[in-house]
Amino acid sequence: VQVVESGGGLVQPGGSLRLSCAASGSTFTHMSWYRQAPGKERELVATITSTGGTTIYPDSVKGRFTISRDNAKNLVYLQMNSLKPEDTAVYYCTAATRAFMYWGQGTQVTVSS
């Protein structure tokens, strides 16, 4: 199984970024994005079910972030709008099977002027 994120980078406050995650090697149920800022615990950012019918967000990103998936291509996206400096973190994609949750290596997102 491989989980690979891409799309991170430096963006100014108020800007947008789209992260992508390619998962391969199994059939996955729900997929999620987490983030971890320096000195802070890892935080769930968004979750999407296998059909894409249900999405979950914490209050900290609700209304600004959107998770979506393309099952035909085994891709998951995280569209991030109205970014704030406190969104700066390493963002991780996870892909879950019935038995295990696989993690990507992470991609850095820095929000700064």
mmCIF file of C-alpha atoms in Angstrom:
data_model
loop_
_atom_site.group_PDB
_atom_site.id
_atom_site.type_symbol
_atom_site.label_atom_id
_atom_site.label_comp_id
_atom_site.label_asym_id
_atom_site.label_seq_id
_atom_site.Cartn_x
_atom_site.Cartn_y
_atom_site.Cartn_z
ATOM 1 C CA VAL A 1 0.000 0.000 0.000
ATOM 2 C CA GLN A 2 1.183 3.480 -0.859
ATOM 3 C CA VAL A 3 -0.211 6.809 0.235
ATOM 4 C CA VAL A 4 1.438 9.869 -1.320
ATOM 5 C CA GLU A 5 0.512 13.510 -0.716
ATOM 6 C CA SER A 6 1.333 16.478 -2.917
ATOM 7 C CA GLY A 7 0.404 20.126 -3.308
ATOM 8 C CA GLY A 8 1.788 21.748 -0.185
ATOM 9 C CA GLY A 9 3.709 24.997 -0.210
ATOM 10 C CA LEU A 10 3.857 28.598 0.921
ATOM 11 C CA VAL A 11 0.743 30.754 0.636
ATOM 12 C CA GLN A 12 -0.249 34.171 1.956
ATOM 13 C CA PRO A 13 -3.020 34.554 4.528
ATOM 14 C CA GLY A 14 -6.394 34.502 2.810
ATOM 15 C CA GLY A 15 -5.053 32.404 -0.043
ATOM 16 C CA SER A 16 -5.925 28.906 -1.220
ATOM 17 C CA LEU A 17 -4.180 25.590 -1.763
ATOM 18 C CA ARG A 18 -5.325 22.200 -2.953
ATOM 19 C CA LEU A 19 -3.670 19.101 -1.579
ATOM 20 C CA SER A 20 -3.852 15.775 -3.410
ATOM 21 C CA CYS A 21 -3.428 12.263 -2.105
ATOM 22 C CA ALA A 22 -2.868 9.175 -4.245
ATOM 23 C CA ALA A 23 -3.614 5.877 -2.486
ATOM 24 C CA SER A 24 -2.900 2.511 -4.090
ATOM 25 C CA GLY A 25 -2.555 -1.160 -3.261
ATOM 26 C CA SER A 26 -5.883 -1.902 -1.630
ATOM 27 C CA THR A 27 -9.548 -0.982 -1.465
ATOM 28 C CA PHE A 28 -10.037 1.816 1.000
ATOM 29 C CA THR A 29 -13.010 2.768 3.083
ATOM 30 C CA HIS A 30 -12.856 6.212 4.620
ATOM 31 C CA MET A 31 -9.966 8.559 3.878
ATOM 32 C CA SER A 32 -8.846 11.501 5.941
ATOM 33 C CA TRP A 33 -6.504 14.418 6.248
ATOM 34 C CA TYR A 34 -4.679 15.188 9.493
ATOM 35 C CA ARG A 35 -2.255 17.945 10.333
ATOM 36 C CA GLN A 36 0.428 18.538 12.915
ATOM 37 C CA ALA A 37 1.920 21.889 13.772
ATOM 38 C CA PRO A 38 5.225 22.247 15.665
ATOM 39 C CA GLY A 39 4.721 21.595 19.366
ATOM 40 C CA LYS A 40 1.090 20.552 18.902
ATOM 41 C CA GLU A 41 -0.757 17.265 18.758
ATOM 42 C CA ARG A 42 -1.874 15.786 15.485
ATOM 43 C CA GLU A 43 -5.365 17.021 14.552
ATOM 44 C CA LEU A 44 -8.027 15.529 12.286
ATOM 45 C CA VAL A 45 -8.832 18.001 9.513
ATOM 46 C CA ALA A 46 -11.331 16.178 7.324
ATOM 47 C CA THR A 47 -12.781 12.728 6.688
ATOM 48 C CA ILE A 48 -14.708 11.341 3.733
ATOM 49 C CA THR A 49 -16.499 8.012 3.488
ATOM 50 C CA SER A 50 -15.922 5.477 0.714
ATOM 51 C CA THR A 51 -18.745 6.754 -1.483
ATOM 52 C CA GLY A 52 -18.089 10.380 -0.676
ATOM 53 C CA GLY A 53 -21.552 10.663 0.791
ATOM 54 C CA THR A 54 -20.421 11.829 4.207
ATOM 55 C CA THR A 55 -17.752 14.346 5.152
ATOM 56 C CA ILE A 56 -16.677 15.460 8.610
ATOM 57 C CA TYR A 57 -14.762 18.569 9.634
ATOM 58 C CA PRO A 58 -13.737 20.086 12.950
ATOM 59 C CA ASP A 59 -14.976 23.584 13.716
ATOM 60 C CA SER A 60 -11.503 24.998 13.104
ATOM 61 C CA VAL A 61 -11.738 24.389 9.339
ATOM 62 C CA LYS A 62 -15.482 24.026 8.703
ATOM 63 C CA GLY A 63 -16.597 26.301 5.883
ATOM 64 C CA ARG A 64 -13.036 26.831 4.651
ATOM 65 C CA PHE A 65 -11.800 23.322 3.795
ATOM 66 C CA THR A 66 -13.458 20.790 1.496
ATOM 67 C CA ILE A 67 -12.501 17.138 1.138
ATOM 68 C CA SER A 68 -13.438 15.180 -1.978
ATOM 69 C CA ARG A 69 -12.456 11.944 -3.635
ATOM 70 C CA ASP A 70 -12.258 10.413 -7.096
ATOM 71 C CA ASN A 71 -12.576 6.659 -6.578
ATOM 72 C CA ALA A 72 -11.917 5.895 -10.237
ATOM 73 C CA LYS A 73 -8.468 7.440 -9.858
ATOM 74 C CA ASN A 74 -7.942 6.596 -6.166
ATOM 75 C CA LEU A 75 -7.396 10.246 -5.394
ATOM 76 C CA VAL A 76 -8.464 12.377 -2.465
ATOM 77 C CA TYR A 77 -8.298 16.149 -2.428
ATOM 78 C CA LEU A 78 -8.317 18.795 0.259
ATOM 79 C CA GLN A 79 -9.301 22.232 -0.998
ATOM 80 C CA MET A 80 -8.219 24.849 1.524
ATOM 81 C CA ASN A 81 -9.555 28.384 1.234
ATOM 82 C CA SER A 82 -9.226 31.480 3.395
ATOM 83 C CA LEU A 83 -6.038 30.119 4.872
ATOM 84 C CA LYS A 84 -4.784 31.471 8.182
ATOM 85 C CA PRO A 85 -1.312 31.423 9.756
ATOM 86 C CA GLU A 86 -2.622 28.908 12.292
ATOM 87 C CA ASP A 87 -3.241 26.475 9.426
ATOM 88 C CA THR A 88 0.526 26.111 9.072
ATOM 89 C CA ALA A 89 1.399 22.468 9.629
ATOM 90 C CA VAL A 90 2.477 19.237 8.011
ATOM 91 C CA TYR A 91 -0.603 17.708 6.410
ATOM 92 C CA TYR A 92 -0.975 13.934 6.276
ATOM 93 C CA CYS A 93 -3.317 11.812 4.212
ATOM 94 C CA THR A 94 -4.635 8.532 5.594
ATOM 95 C CA ALA A 95 -6.329 5.650 3.805
ATOM 96 C CA ALA A 96 -8.223 3.074 5.828
ATOM 97 C CA THR A 97 -8.988 -0.553 5.130
ATOM 98 C CA ARG A 98 -11.084 -2.740 7.446
ATOM 99 C CA ALA A 99 -7.929 -3.761 9.287
ATOM 100 C CA PHE A 100 -5.519 -0.858 9.179
ATOM 101 C CA MET A 101 -5.026 2.830 8.545
ATOM 102 C CA TYR A 102 -2.154 3.804 6.274
ATOM 103 C CA TRP A 103 -0.357 7.149 6.471
ATOM 104 C CA GLY A 104 1.448 9.200 3.868
ATOM 105 C CA GLN A 105 4.737 10.963 4.486
ATOM 106 C CA GLY A 106 3.153 14.396 4.831
ATOM 107 C CA THR A 107 3.338 17.662 2.945
ATOM 108 C CA GLN A 108 4.222 21.037 4.448
ATOM 109 C CA VAL A 109 1.740 23.896 4.286
ATOM 110 C CA THR A 110 2.991 27.299 5.406
ATOM 111 C CA VAL A 111 0.678 30.292 5.611
ATOM 112 C CA SER A 112 2.686 33.468 5.964
ATOM 113 C CA SER A 113 3.038 36.929 4.511
#
